[in-house]
Each structure stands twice: as C-alpha cells, then as structure tokens.
C-alpha cells in the first residue's frame, strides 16, 4: 500500500468518525489518514473506551463531553446513533471535513491500486461544480475532460464546490426493503466519473464517505434527531443532504458525486434497519415534495440564515405530518445557536468555556 | 468482431445517417447494422451518387427527393448540412430511431470487446428514466444496480425514456474554440454509466450517436435551419436537444445519457467550425435563459402542441435577438405540418402522395 505522496490540505482538514468499533479500520487507513487530525465522536456508552492505535493525532468526544461542552444545547445532538457525528463538524476548526464510517475500508481501482479517497475528495472540493447546466462528459475540470460543444461559455467558470459525495464498492447503500429483497447484491461497477448534481435536483446524500467545505456549508450539515428516544433512524444523512441541497442551490454552490469509492465491508442488519427506517420511508413521501418546493428569501444570504428559514418552514409545513418535526425544527434552531457559539464570527471575542479537548 | 446474438427491435427501429462519405463506415458497422433498415439523407449535391455496399436494406433521399415529397414545406429542411437528417426521422415509420455520423466507428470497451452501440441504446430506451430525483448509483434499472437508501419509493417506477444520448471515445465533441485551444485532447475515459438528466436541467445534446422513441418525442427532434443560406451551423442537434428537454420535462418523459460509446474518428476543421458556430456561441447566451424559463401550458398535451407553443415563444422572445429566429419559428411550424402530413394520426385516411422511396 503506497502512502500518498502529498498529504493535501493537511492543516485544513479534519476527519470525523462517528465511532470506531473496529480497530482494523484505522490500521487500514493509516497511510492515508495519519497525516490528518481525527475527531472521533463516540455514539454509544461513554464508559466504553475506544483505543486509538499509536501514531494518530486525534481528539475523542463521548456523550459526557457533548453535554459538558454544549450544556442544554446538547439536546440537538443525537444519542446512541451515528448521527452524533455532526458534533464533530461543529467543534472542528478546519476549513474542510471528511467523514467516514468505520466499516468502510480502502477500495481498489480497476488497475488494482489502492484508492486514496481523501485525495479525490480534495480534488473534487478544490475544483468548481457545474450546477447550472449539465456537461455530458462529466466533470469538465478533470484532466482530459472539458466542456462539450453547446455548453454556454458564460457558465464555464462554474460554482464553488461545497460538498463531495463519494460512493461505495461492495455493499451498496440500500434501504432495508431493498436489502431484504436483494441480500446478495454487491456493487462491483467502478464508474470513473465525478459529476455535479444539477440545481433544483434533490439526491440521497449518504454520510458514509462524504467531504465538505465547513466554511461554505458547515451549518447545514446537521444530522438531525435520530436513534435513542427518536421515532426514526438512518435518515440523518438524508435529512442533512436535502437541507444542504436546497441551501447550496439558493447560495449558488455546487455538490459533486461519484469518485472516490471506498470499500463498504459489511451490510447492517436489514431487520434492525427496517425498524429504524419505516417512519422515514413513510414520511419521506411528504418530505420530498416539501424540499422540492421550499424557497428561501433574498435575505437568506448566509447558511445560518437559510437554515433558520428552513427550520421555520419545517415547523409550519411538516409539523402536521408528525409531531416529531416540531421537535426537529426546535433542534435545528438549537443546532445553529450551538454552531455560532462554538464558531463565533471571525474577529468576535471568544468565550473561555470552549471545548476542552481530550487529545492524545 | 462478433455479431450481436439478437438483433433487438429489428422491425421497430430505423437507422438514420445524414450522409455517407466514407464507405468503411458501413463495413465496420455491418455486423451490427445489417439486420436493420437504413435511411440515408444525403446532405450535399444530389448529383453525387452514394454507393451503399451489398447486403444493406436502405432507402436514400437526396435534396430532389425532399423537395418532391415535401413540396413547399421542404423549406424547413436544411440544405448542405447534416441537419437534413431530421427528414429521415419524419419519413420513418418505425417506433425507434438511431442516428449516427459517418465518422463514428465501433468503439471497444475496457476489456477490448467491440461495443454494440445499438444494443445499449435499445436497453436505455426500453428501461425507465429517473428525472424526478437523482440516484447516486446511476441507472437503477441496470443489472447489479438499484435505487439507493433515501430514494422515495413512490418515484421508483420512473418515467418512460424518450431519448438515449450516447458518448464518444477518441475525439470529444468540442466547440471550435476548445478544439483550437486543445487540438490534441482525446477522450480515453470509459465511464461505465448511464444516467438520467434531471428534470429542469438543460444539456448539450449531440446528434453523433443518438437514439430516441419517435412515438414519444419524434416531432420535437427538429434539427433547425443550418448550413446553406443560414447564419449558423453546428447548433442543429443542440437546438433539438433544448426543445426536446423542455418538452420531455413538460410531458414527464426521461432522457438518458452515458453509454454507449462510439469511436469518433476525426475532428472536423476547427476554423470552418468557428465560422459556423460564432453566431451560435453568441446567441446561445440568450437561448439558454430562454429555454430555462420557458413554460408550456396545460393544454399542451402532445409533442406537436408543445412544439407549436415553443415556436410561438421563440418568435416572441428570440425574434429580437436576431431576425433568424423569426425564420426559425416559421420553420418549426412548417416542420410540424410536414410531420403530421407524413405521419397522419392512426386511423386517419392516408393520402396517396406519400413518399415514394428509392429502395434497394
């Protein structure tokens, strides 16, 4: 396994991992992750100790830390669910975040070479997106590609890329019903493409292998209220994706999907998943039309302002679908308050009770 | 070169070729094209004779035939330009059309196998599209793929596919300025994907390697007024693509792009292309906002009705960009009249002066 020659953006990117049950995970990623700082947000019992192998630079938060740092605002962070990872986005001080699940390993490209997922995400984030018009040869900024005949010249500058959504070889990210129906399906197709999700189009954003620009879109990456005490699970990343897409569209930012692949090693239990998902599957039929038709005002010029407008509309329009959405709308507001507390505008005076980190 | 095992839709598909300057072209495609009927529309001097090799089932039209069959309505068909190919769409009596340029040869997939482009187009057309929501694992109807977690179940039936837009290895379909700037760029990237262009998103439709369902969208596939006597060229397929996309969106039909690839053997002359394109490059900056904002009425329930509404708006809104668009709007109306004359509604009495074909 060859280490990457240049650890790109070493001082500008944090890797956020919801929890690590499997220490092979870090060993496998060592050549690629060791140059970076890790933020681990433990989703289960705080008494359990996660042993991080030697040589990694990391900080680790468990539920007690979340409670201590956020106080009453900790209510917006999910408990006993990997959705808690968004706490890591909030405490990071870096420009970029890469988040990955602990059952995702290094994949190989068709030539058999290990894929440096982070390097590809960084390439995706550092080159523009093309949300306003579709390019049939995929990402026109990639080496060996360009805009095709008929692509308007005025749109060739593109838009800043806020999100890079990577994919998965081996176990595809299927919902419980599809898992149940196709238990043996594996994704073996390596599609050598990166493309921009067009403006006005929603997509299912998966949090397994995801990078984003915190400065451009961070406050929209709230993973909602899932898991312990909530009527829904496995919609944390979806919720974040719908909110993020609506806001990036409003702010003329781009989202890319495609490369890089990771190797998703194991499927989660479809019976457990069905229990977590069934409300989501049902509610989603109302959520999609909501997100497809939602509009943000001209005054919504920052991600925070967009997000608070969205929270208001969630309460007004989705509260009648289920009382859960009123709670979620409250949590969305709390999330923004907590975000702004931990990320005061540049130049503002910072308070002294910021996060005290458990660092190595 | 292995012939396809099953010549799919043999009696339901015509292959339309604008002209054939290069007889290697048909020899190369023989194993794949010979089972099908060809319609050749000669774009140049009617006196020149195109020799079609033995064994092909074809009909050939030159300008004299177009004039004879359409009478005064022949004015809507471009002269001395490959845009004349759309006459072939009109005289066909089949459900599906595949159109290809004579400098497009059989490409090889990464395993070195000849690609049966027609077979892939037919697969694309016979399976639904997903214009209403983006699937991150590309075409969910493809073997080994499905809808990912978070894809609304109510949208999994998809929409009928009206168009299959194939791509090109070797010489990419670049405009003249890009050709001039990157004379040596070749497309060597085989992207193993088919995807739906989302609703509300325009794309640059290239006519080099294109299949469509005539019954679903045929009358929108008008390639405009290009070439001899016109101030613009190389925008024939683009124009058809923008009109088609707006109409498929309105009628809830889908357009797929990606596989299959053909091998585009030679780049056209960039200096000649620049002369043809420069008005288009300029006008396009007005055309794209027009097509992005155009709306069709509830009464527009057929492709013809949609197209006539579009023609009206072209006149009203683009006539002021250049007088050419008034002429084009007239031609759009003529095209629909001619289409309906040659393709009377089923059950209607047909006249006797339909096309007299020069068949082999």
XYZ file of C-alpha atoms in Angstrom:
720
model
C 0.000 0.000 0.000
C 1.660 3.176 -1.143
C 1.235 6.253 1.003
C 0.073 9.377 -0.798
C 2.975 11.465 -1.919
C 1.498 14.754 -0.754
C -0.908 14.860 2.186
C -3.042 17.606 0.727
C -4.554 20.276 2.942
C -3.005 18.624 5.999
C -3.665 21.658 8.196
C -7.038 22.477 6.747
C -8.960 19.217 7.017
C -10.335 17.168 9.922
C -11.524 13.589 9.602
C -14.708 12.999 11.598
C -15.596 9.417 12.540
C -18.798 8.678 14.440
C -17.284 5.853 16.411
C -14.701 3.130 15.911
C -15.777 -0.383 16.769
C -13.203 -1.948 14.535
C -9.555 -1.050 15.009
C -8.573 -2.653 11.691
C -10.305 0.354 10.247
C -7.654 2.820 11.359
C -4.803 0.438 10.560
C -6.076 0.061 7.040
C -6.393 3.794 6.529
C -3.139 4.638 8.352
C -1.101 5.563 5.232
C -3.803 7.977 4.185
C -5.211 9.302 7.478
C -2.153 9.546 9.695
C -1.113 12.971 8.386
C -4.522 14.374 9.340
C -6.231 15.229 12.605
C -9.097 12.898 13.598
C -12.216 13.850 15.540
C -13.957 10.786 16.940
C -17.479 11.195 18.278
C -18.407 8.125 20.297
C -22.063 7.284 19.736
C -22.605 4.679 22.458
C -21.909 4.191 26.164
C -19.411 6.821 27.390
C -17.949 4.258 29.785
C -16.583 2.222 26.922
C -13.055 3.155 25.961
C -12.053 3.436 22.315
C -8.406 2.540 21.900
C -6.874 4.546 19.110
C -3.671 2.967 17.788
C -0.332 4.749 18.225
C 0.638 7.438 15.785
C -2.720 9.075 15.143
C -3.383 12.667 16.082
C -6.934 12.749 17.419
C -9.486 14.147 19.788
C -12.282 11.988 21.175
C -15.682 13.083 22.414
C -18.209 10.938 24.228
C -21.684 11.880 25.382
C -20.387 13.391 28.629
C -18.141 15.705 26.623
C -21.003 16.738 24.347
C -23.147 17.523 27.387
C -20.356 19.426 29.104
C -19.474 21.484 26.042
C -22.960 22.273 24.799
C -24.899 22.298 28.098
C -28.660 22.353 27.457
C -27.980 22.745 23.746
C -26.623 19.182 23.729
C -30.261 18.193 23.156
C -29.760 18.773 19.436
C -27.100 16.052 19.197
C -28.412 12.518 18.671
C -27.598 9.900 21.276
C -26.686 6.283 20.526
C -26.738 6.958 16.813
C -24.001 7.758 14.330
C -25.875 10.999 13.642
C -23.896 12.342 16.610
C -21.007 12.769 14.192
C -22.233 16.248 13.320
C -20.972 17.358 16.726
C -17.536 16.792 15.245
C -18.302 19.178 12.387
C -19.196 21.800 14.948
C -16.096 21.513 17.138
C -13.685 21.338 14.216
C -11.787 24.498 13.464
C -10.733 23.452 9.980
C -11.999 24.540 6.590
C -12.726 21.020 5.328
C -14.305 17.929 6.866
C -14.107 14.346 5.690
C -16.445 11.907 7.410
C -16.345 8.154 7.017
C -17.934 5.128 8.710
C -15.818 2.554 10.490
C -16.986 -0.266 8.216
C -15.580 1.478 5.155
C -12.175 0.290 4.011
C -9.743 1.253 1.282
C -11.109 0.253 -2.138
C -9.069 -0.630 -5.191
C -9.366 0.980 -8.601
C -9.717 -1.251 -11.692
C -5.914 -1.431 -12.025
C -5.707 -2.881 -8.509
C -4.270 0.252 -6.928
C -5.457 1.434 -3.524
C -7.742 4.419 -3.846
C -6.748 7.461 -1.840
C -10.294 8.605 -1.138
C -9.261 11.757 0.648
C -7.102 12.937 -2.223
C -10.010 12.586 -4.659
C -12.424 14.361 -2.289
C -9.973 17.222 -2.005
C -9.674 17.406 -5.795
C -13.458 17.499 -6.001
C -13.731 20.257 -3.408
C -10.939 22.372 -4.869
C -12.343 22.426 -8.401
C -15.626 24.129 -9.290
C -19.013 22.499 -9.822
C -21.405 22.934 -12.735
C -24.907 23.065 -11.213
C -26.487 25.319 -13.845
C -26.076 23.188 -16.979
C -25.236 19.536 -17.497
C -21.912 18.539 -19.039
C -22.223 15.190 -20.815
C -18.518 14.371 -20.376
C -18.984 14.690 -16.598
C -16.614 16.902 -14.572
C -15.182 19.338 -17.137
C -12.406 20.372 -14.754
C -10.897 16.913 -14.616
C -7.727 16.148 -16.522
C -8.508 15.036 -20.079
C -12.009 16.497 -19.993
C -13.617 19.812 -20.788
C -16.931 21.435 -21.567
C -18.554 19.959 -24.649
C -19.910 21.800 -27.683
C -23.060 23.647 -26.736
C -22.061 24.401 -23.161
C -22.643 28.136 -22.641
C -19.355 29.980 -22.232
C -20.755 32.269 -19.561
C -21.298 29.250 -17.301
C -17.831 27.756 -17.648
C -16.474 29.387 -14.512
C -18.789 27.113 -12.566
C -19.702 27.497 -8.902
C -17.680 26.849 -5.731
C -17.963 23.229 -4.644
C -19.390 22.822 -1.154
C -19.818 19.040 -0.963
C -18.084 15.963 -2.396
C -20.218 12.824 -2.116
C -18.224 9.622 -2.554
C -19.574 6.176 -3.387
C -19.145 2.601 -2.210
C -17.969 -0.615 -3.782
C -19.094 -3.999 -2.455
C -22.139 -3.377 -0.191
C -24.306 -0.691 -1.768
C -26.125 1.804 0.423
C -29.586 0.264 0.157
C -32.614 0.764 2.377
C -33.951 -2.128 4.438
C -36.624 -3.260 1.931
C -34.049 -3.433 -0.868
C -31.567 -5.199 1.427
C -34.247 -7.744 2.242
C -35.166 -8.287 -1.395
C -31.593 -8.373 -2.730
C -29.459 -9.738 0.103
C -26.636 -10.786 -2.204
C -26.370 -7.746 -4.410
C -22.912 -6.203 -4.483
C -21.717 -3.117 -6.275
C -18.829 -4.155 -8.493
C -19.168 -1.396 -11.035
C -16.402 1.170 -10.855
C -17.764 4.250 -12.591
C -14.842 6.524 -13.362
C -16.749 9.786 -13.061
C -17.402 12.811 -10.909
C -20.414 14.927 -11.691
C -22.364 17.841 -10.321
C -25.906 17.285 -9.083
C -27.804 19.897 -11.073
C -29.504 22.833 -9.424
C -33.087 22.068 -8.442
C -32.484 18.321 -8.159
C -32.533 16.502 -4.821
C -30.379 13.458 -4.158
C -29.912 10.914 -1.388
C -26.762 12.060 0.406
C -25.012 9.223 2.201
C -22.767 10.055 5.160
C -20.513 7.011 4.775
C -17.907 8.683 2.571
C -18.530 12.408 2.478
C -16.434 15.558 2.402
C -17.474 19.175 2.584
C -16.270 22.719 2.953
C -17.212 23.744 6.507
C -16.828 27.418 5.726
C -19.154 27.239 2.762
C -21.840 24.881 4.068
C -20.960 23.573 7.564
C -24.037 24.819 9.469
C -26.351 22.968 7.040
C -24.694 19.616 7.816
C -26.905 18.885 10.801
C -27.671 15.175 11.052
C -30.959 15.651 12.910
C -32.504 13.782 15.811
C -32.076 10.050 15.340
C -31.559 6.992 17.463
C -32.238 6.820 21.188
C -35.667 8.256 22.058
C -36.488 9.197 18.451
C -39.041 7.591 16.134
C -36.623 7.403 13.206
C -33.121 6.337 12.260
C -30.944 6.085 9.140
C -32.296 9.349 7.787
C -29.653 11.546 9.443
C -27.517 11.964 6.336
C -30.585 12.136 4.084
C -32.007 14.999 6.127
C -28.667 16.813 6.019
C -28.498 16.204 2.270
C -31.908 17.635 1.498
C -31.307 20.720 3.640
C -27.829 21.122 2.176
C -29.022 20.786 -1.412
C -31.758 23.376 -1.003
C -29.273 25.777 0.598
C -26.437 25.213 -1.886
C -28.949 25.808 -4.695
C -30.066 29.030 -3.050
C -26.497 30.232 -2.483
C -25.240 29.103 -5.931
C -22.849 26.490 -4.581
C -22.228 23.057 -6.053
C -22.398 19.438 -4.901
C -20.403 16.729 -6.649
C -20.989 12.987 -6.542
C -19.123 9.966 -7.883
C -15.456 9.242 -7.182
C -13.901 8.363 -4.783
C -15.057 4.878 -3.875
C -14.478 3.229 -0.522
C -14.976 -0.494 0.162
C -18.086 -0.911 2.275
C -17.300 -4.091 4.142
C -20.497 -5.173 5.822
C -24.204 -4.661 5.448
C -26.039 -3.598 8.565
C -28.879 -5.822 9.743
C -31.889 -5.266 7.465
C -34.406 -6.169 10.194
C -32.941 -3.613 12.584
C -32.751 -1.149 9.714
C -36.380 -1.653 8.812
C -37.385 -0.798 12.367
C -35.312 2.380 12.210
C -36.436 3.320 8.731
C -40.132 2.595 8.490
C -41.271 6.016 9.655
C -38.739 7.644 7.377
C -39.883 5.648 4.361
C -43.410 6.816 5.032
C -42.631 10.440 5.934
C -40.235 10.814 3.060
C -43.142 10.868 0.644
C -44.127 14.186 2.251
C -40.595 15.426 2.806
C -39.519 15.258 -0.826
C -42.342 17.444 -2.167
C -41.630 19.812 0.728
C -37.940 20.137 -0.138
C -38.714 20.293 -3.869
C -40.972 23.305 -3.389
C -39.341 25.129 -0.489
C -37.997 28.597 -1.271
C -35.650 30.777 0.723
C -35.850 34.545 0.853
C -33.433 37.057 -0.624
C -32.463 37.988 2.910
C -31.123 34.471 3.491
C -27.567 35.300 2.493
C -25.693 33.025 4.900
C -26.005 29.312 5.571
C -27.235 30.070 9.090
C -29.976 32.390 7.864
C -31.021 29.830 5.244
C -31.099 27.101 7.848
C -33.238 29.095 10.278
C -35.709 29.887 7.485
C -35.811 26.205 6.664
C -36.451 25.316 10.334
C -39.392 27.700 10.355
C -40.886 26.076 7.270
C -40.271 22.587 8.644
C -42.373 23.533 11.667
C -45.080 25.190 9.578
C -45.426 22.517 6.893
C -44.123 19.254 8.330
C -45.377 19.648 11.912
C -48.723 18.325 10.747
C -47.114 15.212 9.255
C -45.877 14.237 12.705
C -45.116 15.999 15.997
C -41.537 14.793 15.552
C -40.938 17.559 13.026
C -41.763 20.259 15.564
C -39.106 18.772 17.817
C -36.738 18.582 14.865
C -37.411 22.216 13.936
C -36.538 23.217 17.517
C -33.376 21.142 17.329
C -32.433 22.810 14.019
C -32.581 26.195 15.725
C -30.611 24.905 18.725
C -28.018 23.451 16.357
C -27.442 26.851 14.742
C -27.188 28.534 18.153
C -24.658 25.929 19.260
C -22.752 26.243 15.968
C -22.490 30.003 16.321
C -21.396 29.684 19.938
C -18.556 27.339 19.039
C -17.783 29.155 15.798
C -18.052 32.853 16.597
C -17.723 35.132 13.582
C -14.100 35.927 12.862
C -12.981 38.968 14.819
C -15.531 38.403 17.603
C -14.323 37.883 21.176
C -14.325 34.194 22.047
C -15.510 32.984 25.426
C -13.246 30.902 27.623
C -15.578 27.924 28.047
C -14.991 26.488 24.582
C -14.358 22.778 24.144
C -11.721 21.277 26.369
C -10.369 18.509 24.241
C -9.267 15.052 25.215
C -6.284 14.976 22.964
C -3.625 12.390 22.659
C -15.936 -8.916 -34.397
C -18.865 -10.839 -33.014
C -22.280 -10.073 -34.400
C -24.962 -9.391 -31.825
C -26.783 -12.552 -30.885
C -30.217 -10.962 -31.059
C -30.877 -8.019 -33.369
C -33.225 -6.297 -30.969
C -36.281 -4.450 -32.245
C -35.304 -5.313 -35.820
C -38.719 -4.321 -37.161
C -39.178 -1.326 -34.912
C -36.015 0.705 -35.448
C -34.594 2.690 -38.361
C -31.018 3.918 -38.547
C -30.796 7.442 -39.937
C -27.485 8.621 -41.390
C -27.110 12.171 -42.700
C -24.755 11.173 -45.473
C -22.034 8.625 -46.073
C -18.752 9.956 -47.383
C -16.802 7.019 -46.093
C -17.813 3.516 -47.091
C -15.579 1.942 -44.427
C -18.196 3.267 -42.087
C -20.876 0.812 -43.202
C -18.418 -2.073 -43.482
C -17.306 -1.522 -39.925
C -20.857 -1.427 -38.629
C -22.081 -4.264 -40.867
C -22.371 -6.917 -38.117
C -24.500 -4.563 -36.064
C -26.433 -2.572 -38.670
C -27.161 -5.131 -41.357
C -30.284 -6.511 -39.637
C -31.802 -3.026 -39.573
C -33.293 -0.716 -42.157
C -31.190 2.361 -43.006
C -32.465 5.776 -44.031
C -29.738 7.853 -45.642
C -30.363 11.551 -46.121
C -27.788 12.973 -48.491
C -26.801 16.461 -47.403
C -24.811 17.609 -50.411
C -25.082 17.691 -54.187
C -27.965 15.426 -55.347
C -25.951 14.539 -58.448
C -23.378 12.693 -56.364
C -24.136 9.027 -56.005
C -23.686 7.299 -52.669
C -22.735 3.681 -53.207
C -24.154 1.566 -50.421
C -22.397 -1.795 -50.137
C -24.244 -5.032 -50.874
C -26.408 -6.559 -48.199
C -27.821 -3.466 -46.576
C -31.524 -2.724 -46.586
C -31.824 1.024 -47.139
C -33.669 3.952 -48.597
C -31.806 7.031 -49.796
C -33.096 10.585 -50.089
C -31.330 13.487 -51.732
C -32.464 17.110 -51.941
C -34.604 16.430 -55.008
C -36.493 13.752 -53.071
C -37.007 16.059 -50.115
C -38.373 18.758 -52.421
C -40.615 16.308 -54.242
C -42.028 14.744 -51.074
C -42.499 17.894 -49.015
C -43.194 20.422 -51.769
C -43.065 23.982 -50.396
C -42.708 22.566 -46.895
C -39.222 21.354 -47.880
C -38.094 24.827 -46.794
C -37.912 23.564 -43.208
C -35.209 21.024 -44.079
C -31.639 22.312 -44.015
C -29.618 22.108 -47.217
C -25.934 21.160 -47.408
C -25.825 20.466 -43.695
C -26.120 17.269 -41.716
C -29.150 18.859 -40.024
C -31.075 17.467 -43.004
C -31.033 14.129 -41.187
C -34.254 15.065 -39.393
C -36.053 14.469 -42.687
C -35.225 10.822 -42.063
C -36.977 10.932 -38.699
C -40.062 12.230 -40.432
C -40.265 9.650 -43.229
C -39.529 6.716 -40.960
C -42.500 4.609 -39.982
C -40.754 2.910 -37.066
C -41.110 3.434 -33.354
C -37.394 3.998 -32.708
C -34.660 5.941 -34.465
C -30.921 5.635 -34.120
C -28.862 8.336 -35.770
C -25.106 8.288 -36.191
C -22.479 10.268 -38.086
C -20.355 8.641 -40.762
C -17.112 9.416 -38.913
C -18.216 7.364 -35.913
C -16.842 3.843 -35.742
C -17.254 0.880 -33.433
C -15.562 1.552 -30.073
C -14.090 -1.032 -27.736
C -14.974 -1.462 -24.083
C -12.149 -1.673 -21.494
C -11.966 -5.447 -21.993
C -11.256 -4.913 -25.692
C -14.664 -6.090 -26.864
C -16.488 -4.294 -29.660
C -19.319 -2.208 -28.280
C -22.718 -2.869 -29.788
C -23.935 0.717 -29.507
C -27.409 -0.047 -30.803
C -27.993 -2.759 -28.246
C -27.122 -0.395 -25.388
C -29.318 2.377 -26.813
C -32.202 -0.044 -27.001
C -31.619 -1.085 -23.394
C -31.620 2.566 -22.408
C -34.848 3.262 -24.279
C -36.656 0.170 -23.036
C -35.974 0.829 -19.346
C -37.425 3.814 -17.492
C -35.684 7.066 -16.617
C -35.480 8.816 -13.258
C -35.892 12.538 -13.979
C -37.543 13.487 -10.685
C -34.831 12.516 -8.188
C -31.151 11.720 -8.602
C -29.890 8.181 -7.994
C -26.254 8.226 -6.896
C -25.594 4.707 -8.252
C -26.652 5.921 -11.722
C -29.250 3.937 -13.687
C -31.139 1.947 -11.033
C -32.665 -0.336 -13.669
C -29.313 -1.665 -14.790
C -28.228 -5.145 -13.769
C -26.404 -5.063 -10.437
C -27.808 -1.653 -9.516
C -30.881 -0.342 -7.761
C -32.277 2.692 -6.007
C -30.187 3.709 -3.024
C -31.352 4.373 0.522
C -33.335 7.594 0.649
C -34.804 7.308 -2.840
C -38.568 7.867 -2.461
C -40.493 4.674 -3.150
C -43.257 6.488 -4.980
C -40.750 7.584 -7.632
C -39.260 4.163 -8.321
C -41.494 3.410 -11.266
C -39.652 6.142 -13.111
C -40.751 7.765 -16.356
C -40.783 6.449 -19.935
C -37.452 7.063 -21.647
C -37.752 9.170 -24.780
C -34.082 9.746 -25.630
C -30.805 7.851 -25.232
C -27.762 10.087 -25.697
C -24.560 8.144 -26.321
C -20.999 9.411 -25.949
C -17.742 9.354 -27.886
C -14.291 7.989 -27.283
C -11.236 9.457 -29.021
C -12.285 12.860 -30.443
C -14.567 14.584 -27.949
C -17.430 16.733 -29.170
C -15.819 20.110 -28.512
C -16.746 23.502 -29.928
C -14.313 25.311 -32.230
C -12.683 27.471 -29.517
C -11.955 24.389 -27.372
C -10.730 22.475 -30.448
C -8.368 25.338 -31.204
C -7.093 25.525 -27.639
C -6.771 21.770 -27.101
C -6.038 20.276 -30.526
C -4.560 17.085 -29.085
C -7.125 16.280 -26.408
C -8.632 12.825 -26.740
C -11.322 11.230 -24.628
C -9.863 7.978 -23.306
C -12.042 7.716 -20.239
C -14.629 4.960 -20.471
C -17.275 5.859 -17.898
C -19.372 2.773 -17.299
C -22.602 4.599 -16.536
C -25.990 5.574 -17.851
C -27.867 8.300 -16.050
C -30.971 10.396 -16.404
C -30.645 14.130 -16.965
C -32.775 15.508 -14.145
C -35.973 17.415 -14.803
C -35.382 21.137 -15.153
C -31.770 20.738 -16.304
C -30.671 21.505 -19.850
C -27.856 19.619 -21.547
C -25.939 19.800 -24.820
C -27.457 17.034 -26.957
C -25.068 15.773 -29.599
C -26.518 14.136 -32.719
C -23.481 11.941 -33.424
C -24.687 8.895 -31.503
C -28.304 9.387 -30.533
C -31.402 7.215 -30.240
C -34.970 8.151 -29.474
C -38.529 6.955 -29.375
C -40.257 8.541 -32.367
C -43.700 7.901 -30.960
C -42.877 9.595 -27.681
C -40.816 12.556 -28.874
C -40.255 12.434 -32.670
C -41.827 15.784 -33.617
C -39.508 17.619 -31.185
C -36.414 16.271 -32.951
C -36.277 19.046 -35.492
C -32.682 19.963 -36.328
C -33.499 23.523 -37.344
C -32.229 25.675 -40.188
C -28.497 25.283 -40.583
C -25.932 25.279 -43.344
C -26.537 26.709 -46.796
C -28.053 30.201 -46.633
C -28.245 30.259 -42.837
C -26.164 32.331 -40.444
C -25.415 29.395 -38.166
C -24.221 25.796 -38.166
C -23.350 23.056 -35.681
C -26.255 24.017 -33.444
C -28.773 21.692 -35.121
C -28.578 18.963 -32.502
C -28.254 21.499 -29.681
C -31.451 23.214 -30.776
C -33.243 19.886 -30.984
C -31.878 18.986 -27.549
C -33.079 22.120 -25.827
C -36.554 21.870 -27.379
C -36.682 18.157 -26.593
C -35.605 18.618 -22.992
C -38.196 21.293 -22.298
C -40.901 19.104 -23.843
C -39.868 15.850 -22.154
C -39.842 17.729 -18.834
C -43.322 19.045 -19.531
C -44.656 15.630 -20.561
C -42.870 13.736 -17.737
C -40.607 11.761 -20.050
C -36.961 10.956 -19.471
C -33.635 11.465 -21.244
C -30.658 9.260 -20.515
C -27.008 9.952 -21.260
C -23.799 7.939 -20.953
C -23.277 4.528 -22.536
C -22.923 3.507 -25.323
C -19.683 4.920 -26.665
C -18.762 5.084 -30.319
C -15.243 5.828 -31.643
C -15.232 9.312 -33.122
C -12.522 9.028 -35.725
C -11.769 12.529 -36.896
C -12.152 16.062 -35.682
C -13.831 18.441 -38.075
C -11.848 21.531 -39.086
C -11.900 23.998 -36.176
C -11.547 27.024 -38.457
C -14.543 26.001 -40.536
C -16.367 25.160 -37.320
C -15.659 28.555 -35.813
C -17.214 30.225 -38.836
C -20.306 28.059 -38.465
C -20.515 28.437 -34.716
C -19.700 32.026 -33.892
C -23.278 33.259 -34.078
C -24.432 30.283 -32.076
C -21.842 30.868 -29.363
C -23.088 34.411 -29.076
C -26.827 33.729 -29.358
C -26.637 30.797 -27.017
C -26.164 33.165 -24.101
C -29.716 34.348 -24.768
C -31.108 30.948 -25.765
C -30.197 29.177 -22.530
C -32.032 31.622 -20.227
C -34.963 31.409 -22.671
C -35.129 27.615 -22.520
C -34.518 27.625 -18.751
C -37.522 29.842 -18.154
C -39.935 28.773 -20.892
C -43.173 27.174 -19.713
C -45.753 25.219 -21.658
C -49.472 25.325 -20.971
C -51.653 22.572 -19.540
C -53.297 22.301 -22.936
C -50.000 21.212 -24.474
C -50.626 17.502 -24.072
C -48.913 16.228 -27.215
C -45.422 16.795 -28.564
C -46.886 18.677 -31.522
C -48.866 21.046 -29.320
C -45.818 21.619 -27.125
C -43.675 22.305 -30.152
C -46.088 24.827 -31.621
C -46.269 26.659 -28.292
C -42.490 26.705 -28.240
C -42.366 28.095 -31.802
C -44.662 30.922 -30.733
C -42.427 31.801 -27.812
C -39.308 31.581 -29.968
C -40.824 34.222 -32.233
C -41.988 36.398 -29.342
C -38.830 36.276 -27.260
C -35.930 35.391 -29.564
C -37.054 37.315 -32.664
C -35.488 40.407 -31.142
C -32.133 38.634 -30.662
C -31.906 38.137 -34.422
C -34.312 38.002 -37.353
C -33.074 34.436 -37.912
C -35.274 33.266 -35.045
C -38.434 34.513 -36.773
C -37.457 32.398 -39.765
C -36.701 29.501 -37.466
C -40.063 29.867 -35.698
C -41.794 29.689 -39.104
C -39.753 26.617 -39.980
C -40.721 24.974 -36.674
C -44.383 25.358 -37.581
C -43.759 24.058 -41.116
C -41.868 21.096 -39.675
C -44.879 20.108 -37.545
C -47.231 20.481 -40.524
C -44.955 18.305 -42.628
C -44.585 15.775 -39.807
C -48.356 15.474 -39.429
C -48.783 15.142 -43.174
C -46.320 12.251 -43.374
C -47.452 10.787 -40.061
C -51.232 11.093 -40.010
C -52.848 10.124 -36.713
C -53.546 6.392 -36.600
C -56.935 5.602 -38.068
C -56.924 8.668 -40.330
C -57.203 8.178 -44.108
C -53.772 8.494 -45.698
C -53.291 10.341 -48.955
C -51.717 8.618 -51.902
C -48.882 11.085 -52.454
C -46.776 9.878 -49.546
C -43.070 9.311 -50.016
C -42.087 7.194 -52.997
C -38.940 5.558 -51.797
C -35.764 4.822 -53.645
C -35.213 1.427 -52.166
C -32.587 -1.094 -52.949
